[in-house]
Amino acid sequence: MLNLILFGPPGAGKGTQSEKIIAKYKLIHLSTGDLLRNEIQAGSELGLKAKTLMDQGILVPDEVVIGMIDNKLKEHKDAAGFIFDGFPRTVKQSEALDQLLASYDESISVMIALVVDDNELLARLLNRGKTSGRPDDQNESLISKRIQEYNSKTKPVADYYQAQGKFVAIDGIGEIDFIFEEINQAISKVTV
Ligand code: AMP
């Protein structure tokens, strides 16, 4: 299996690049943000609880997203691999993911991080907010809160995979196709 984590702050381009990666490598896309928004749309109890936190730009509890990922891994046992997008976002989630994959004799192949500075992120997310309809893209203070959550809780996840020798950083500013090419090169190094 090719199991890759696409890592980076909100607005780094993870969604855009995920689509291209999935088309090329036929991976199952697991975006915890999308899964949570599906729950909200379905009006589930989990969705209602998550919405309160998401609307404030705060991370939902680890157990909630770990449970969702566990279910999805079970659902797709025959997949060619997975692309994790927006997950793991804490070291606890990373440890849980490693354990879940190990129970299938699998592991993370590589973490690819898209690097974009905070000013560019803010500009991108405010722009995305004009069309995304996402409540958490609508104002500067909420976006800043999400970037702050990323810097305090999520950044250590990069060190976690760096320690395993699985971390690759790519400049996330530039042409979409050029960035995708860099991602392909990083993937080719773990698939030979
Ligand atoms: P995203 O679509 O990845 O930007 O996620 C939107 C929001 O969903 C985040 O601001 C969090 O509130 C929540 N969320 C998504 N993924 C996670 C995760 N792995 N851990 C905790 N909260 C998450």
CSV table of C-alpha atoms and ligand atoms in Angstrom, one decimal:
chain,number,residue,atom,x,y,z
A,1,MET,CA,0.0,0.0,0.0
A,2,LEU,CA,1.0,3.6,-0.6
A,3,ASN,CA,-0.1,5.5,2.6
A,4,LEU,CA,0.7,9.1,2.5
A,5,ILE,CA,-0.1,12.0,4.7
A,6,LEU,CA,-0.5,15.4,3.1
A,7,PHE,CA,0.4,17.8,5.8
A,8,GLY,CA,0.3,21.6,6.1
A,9,PRO,CA,-1.7,24.4,7.7
A,10,PRO,CA,-5.2,25.4,6.6
A,11,GLY,CA,-5.0,26.9,3.1
A,12,ALA,CA,-1.7,25.2,2.1
A,13,GLY,CA,-3.3,23.5,-0.9
A,14,LYS,CA,-3.9,20.1,0.6
A,15,GLY,CA,-7.3,19.7,-1.0
A,16,THR,CA,-6.2,20.8,-4.4
A,17,GLN,CA,-3.1,18.5,-4.4
A,18,SER,CA,-5.1,15.6,-2.9
A,19,GLU,CA,-7.4,15.5,-5.9
A,20,LYS,CA,-4.4,15.3,-8.3
A,21,ILE,CA,-2.7,12.6,-6.2
A,22,ILE,CA,-5.9,10.5,-6.0
A,23,ALA,CA,-6.4,10.6,-9.7
A,24,LYS,CA,-2.9,9.5,-10.4
A,25,TYR,CA,-2.3,6.9,-7.7
A,26,LYS,CA,-6.0,5.6,-7.1
A,27,LEU,CA,-5.8,6.2,-3.4
A,28,ILE,CA,-8.7,6.5,-1.0
A,29,HIS,CA,-9.0,10.1,0.2
A,30,LEU,CA,-9.5,10.4,4.0
A,31,SER,CA,-10.1,14.0,4.9
A,32,THR,CA,-11.3,14.3,8.5
A,33,GLY,CA,-12.6,17.9,7.8
A,34,ASP,CA,-14.8,16.5,4.9
A,35,LEU,CA,-15.9,13.6,7.1
A,36,LEU,CA,-16.9,16.0,9.9
A,37,ARG,CA,-18.7,18.3,7.5
A,38,ASN,CA,-20.6,15.3,6.2
A,39,GLU,CA,-21.7,14.5,9.7
A,40,ILE,CA,-22.9,18.1,10.2
A,41,GLN,CA,-24.9,17.9,7.0
A,42,ALA,CA,-26.4,14.6,8.1
A,43,GLY,CA,-27.4,16.3,11.3
A,44,SER,CA,-25.9,13.5,13.5
A,45,GLU,CA,-25.1,14.0,17.1
A,46,LEU,CA,-21.4,13.8,16.4
A,47,GLY,CA,-21.8,16.5,13.7
A,48,LEU,CA,-23.7,18.8,16.1
A,49,LYS,CA,-21.0,18.5,18.7
A,50,ALA,CA,-18.2,19.0,16.2
A,51,LYS,CA,-19.8,22.0,14.6
A,52,THR,CA,-19.6,24.0,17.8
A,53,LEU,CA,-15.8,23.5,17.9
A,54,MET,CA,-15.2,23.8,14.1
A,55,ASP,CA,-17.1,27.1,14.0
A,56,GLN,CA,-14.6,28.5,16.5
A,57,GLY,CA,-11.6,27.1,14.6
A,58,ILE,CA,-10.8,24.7,17.5
A,59,LEU,CA,-9.7,21.1,16.9
A,60,VAL,CA,-12.3,18.4,17.7
A,61,PRO,CA,-11.3,15.8,20.3
A,62,ASP,CA,-8.8,13.2,19.2
A,63,GLU,CA,-11.1,10.2,19.9
A,64,VAL,CA,-13.7,11.6,17.5
A,65,VAL,CA,-11.4,11.8,14.4
A,66,ILE,CA,-9.5,8.6,15.4
A,67,GLY,CA,-12.8,6.7,15.5
A,68,MET,CA,-13.8,8.0,12.1
A,69,ILE,CA,-10.5,7.0,10.5
A,70,ASP,CA,-10.7,3.5,12.2
A,71,ASN,CA,-14.1,3.0,10.5
A,72,LYS,CA,-12.8,4.1,7.1
A,73,LEU,CA,-9.8,1.8,7.2
A,74,LYS,CA,-12.1,-1.1,8.0
A,75,GLU,CA,-14.4,-0.1,5.1
A,76,HIS,CA,-11.5,-0.1,2.5
A,77,LYS,CA,-9.4,-3.1,3.4
A,78,ASP,CA,-8.6,-3.8,-0.3
A,79,ALA,CA,-7.5,-0.2,-1.2
A,80,ALA,CA,-4.3,0.5,-3.1
A,81,GLY,CA,-3.5,2.9,-0.3
A,82,PHE,CA,-4.8,6.0,1.5
A,83,ILE,CA,-4.1,9.7,1.5
A,84,PHE,CA,-4.6,11.3,4.8
A,85,ASP,CA,-5.6,15.0,4.5
A,86,GLY,CA,-6.0,17.1,7.6
A,87,PHE,CA,-5.2,14.1,9.8
A,88,PRO,CA,-3.3,13.5,12.0
A,89,ARG,CA,-3.4,16.9,13.6
A,90,THR,CA,-1.9,16.0,17.0
A,91,VAL,CA,0.8,13.6,18.1
A,92,LYS,CA,-1.8,11.5,19.8
A,93,GLN,CA,-3.6,11.1,16.5
A,94,SER,CA,-0.3,10.2,14.8
A,95,GLU,CA,0.4,7.5,17.4
A,96,ALA,CA,-3.2,6.1,17.0
A,97,LEU,CA,-2.8,6.1,13.2
A,98,ASP,CA,0.5,4.2,13.4
A,99,GLN,CA,-1.2,1.6,15.6
A,100,LEU,CA,-4.3,1.3,13.4
A,101,LEU,CA,-2.1,0.8,10.3
A,102,ALA,CA,0.1,-1.7,12.2
A,103,SER,CA,-2.9,-3.8,12.9
A,104,TYR,CA,-3.2,-4.3,9.1
A,105,ASP,CA,0.6,-4.8,8.8
A,106,GLU,CA,0.7,-1.4,7.1
A,107,SER,CA,2.5,1.8,7.9
A,108,ILE,CA,2.8,5.4,6.7
A,109,SER,CA,5.0,5.5,3.5
A,110,VAL,CA,5.7,9.3,3.6
A,111,MET,CA,4.5,12.6,5.0
A,112,ILE,CA,4.6,15.4,2.5
A,113,ALA,CA,4.3,18.8,4.0
A,114,LEU,CA,3.2,21.9,2.0
A,115,VAL,CA,5.0,24.9,3.3
A,116,VAL,CA,3.2,28.3,3.1
A,117,ASP,CA,3.7,31.4,5.3
A,118,ASP,CA,1.0,32.7,7.5
A,119,ASN,CA,0.3,35.9,5.5
A,120,GLU,CA,-0.3,33.9,2.3
A,121,LEU,CA,-2.5,31.5,4.2
A,122,LEU,CA,-4.7,34.3,5.5
A,123,ALA,CA,-5.0,35.8,2.0
A,124,ARG,CA,-5.9,32.4,0.5
A,125,LEU,CA,-8.5,31.5,3.1
A,126,LEU,CA,-10.2,34.9,3.0
A,127,ASN,CA,-10.4,34.4,-0.8
A,128,ARG,CA,-11.6,30.8,-0.5
A,129,GLY,CA,-14.3,32.1,1.9
A,130,LYS,CA,-16.0,34.1,-0.9
A,131,THR,CA,-17.0,30.8,-2.6
A,132,SER,CA,-16.4,27.9,-0.2
A,133,GLY,CA,-19.5,28.6,2.0
A,134,ARG,CA,-17.4,27.3,4.9
A,135,PRO,CA,-18.3,29.3,8.1
A,136,ASP,CA,-14.7,28.9,9.3
A,137,ASP,CA,-13.3,30.6,6.2
A,138,GLN,CA,-15.3,33.8,6.7
A,139,ASN,CA,-13.4,36.1,9.0
A,140,GLU,CA,-9.8,37.0,9.9
A,141,SER,CA,-10.0,36.2,13.6
A,142,LEU,CA,-11.4,32.6,13.0
A,143,ILE,CA,-8.7,31.9,10.3
A,144,SER,CA,-6.0,33.2,12.7
A,145,LYS,CA,-7.4,30.9,15.4
A,146,ARG,CA,-7.1,27.9,13.0
A,147,ILE,CA,-3.5,28.8,12.1
A,148,GLN,CA,-2.7,29.2,15.8
A,149,GLU,CA,-4.2,25.7,16.5
A,150,TYR,CA,-2.0,24.4,13.7
A,151,ASN,CA,1.2,26.1,15.1
A,152,SER,CA,0.6,24.9,18.7
A,153,LYS,CA,-0.9,21.4,18.3
A,154,THR,CA,-0.3,20.2,14.8
A,155,LYS,CA,3.3,21.3,13.9
A,156,PRO,CA,4.8,18.7,16.4
A,157,VAL,CA,3.3,16.0,14.1
A,158,ALA,CA,6.0,16.9,11.6
A,159,ASP,CA,8.7,16.1,14.1
A,160,TYR,CA,7.0,12.8,14.9
A,161,TYR,CA,7.4,11.7,11.3
A,162,GLN,CA,10.8,13.3,10.8
A,163,ALA,CA,12.0,11.1,13.7
A,164,GLN,CA,10.8,8.1,11.6
A,165,GLY,CA,12.7,9.5,8.5
A,166,LYS,CA,9.4,9.9,6.6
A,167,PHE,CA,9.1,13.7,6.4
A,168,VAL,CA,9.5,15.6,3.1
A,169,ALA,CA,8.8,19.4,2.9
A,170,ILE,CA,7.8,21.1,-0.3
A,171,ASP,CA,7.3,24.8,-1.1
A,172,GLY,CA,3.5,25.2,-1.3
A,173,ILE,CA,3.7,28.6,-3.1
A,174,GLY,CA,3.8,28.4,-6.9
A,175,GLU,CA,2.2,26.8,-9.8
A,176,ILE,CA,-0.2,23.9,-8.9
A,177,ASP,CA,1.3,21.6,-11.5
A,178,PHE,CA,4.9,22.4,-10.4
A,179,ILE,CA,4.1,21.6,-6.8
A,180,PHE,CA,2.4,18.4,-7.9
A,181,GLU,CA,5.5,17.4,-9.8
A,182,GLU,CA,7.6,17.8,-6.6
A,183,ILE,CA,5.0,15.6,-4.8
A,184,ASN,CA,5.4,13.0,-7.5
A,185,GLN,CA,9.1,13.0,-7.0
A,186,ALA,CA,8.8,12.5,-3.2
A,187,ILE,CA,6.3,9.6,-3.8
A,188,SER,CA,8.6,8.0,-6.4
A,189,LYS,CA,11.3,7.7,-3.7
A,190,VAL,CA,9.1,5.6,-1.5
A,191,THR,CA,7.6,3.4,-4.2
A,192,VAL,CA,10.8,2.1,-5.8
B,1,AMP,P1,-10.2,21.1,7.6
B,1,AMP,O1,-11.3,20.9,6.6
B,1,AMP,O2,-9.2,20.1,7.6
B,1,AMP,O3,-9.6,22.5,7.5
B,1,AMP,O4,-10.9,21.0,9.0
B,1,AMP,C1,-11.9,21.9,9.5
B,1,AMP,C2,-12.1,21.8,11.0
B,1,AMP,O5,-12.5,20.5,11.3
B,1,AMP,C3,-10.8,22.1,11.8
B,1,AMP,O6,-10.7,23.5,12.0
B,1,AMP,C4,-11.2,21.3,13.1
B,1,AMP,O7,-12.1,22.0,13.9
B,1,AMP,C5,-11.9,20.1,12.5
B,1,AMP,N1,-10.9,19.0,12.2
B,1,AMP,C6,-10.6,18.4,11.0
B,1,AMP,N2,-9.7,17.5,11.0
B,1,AMP,C7,-9.4,17.4,12.4
B,1,AMP,C8,-8.5,16.5,13.1
B,1,AMP,N3,-7.7,15.6,12.5
B,1,AMP,N4,-8.4,16.7,14.4
B,1,AMP,C9,-9.2,17.6,15.1
B,1,AMP,N5,-10.0,18.4,14.4
B,1,AMP,C10,-10.1,18.3,13.1
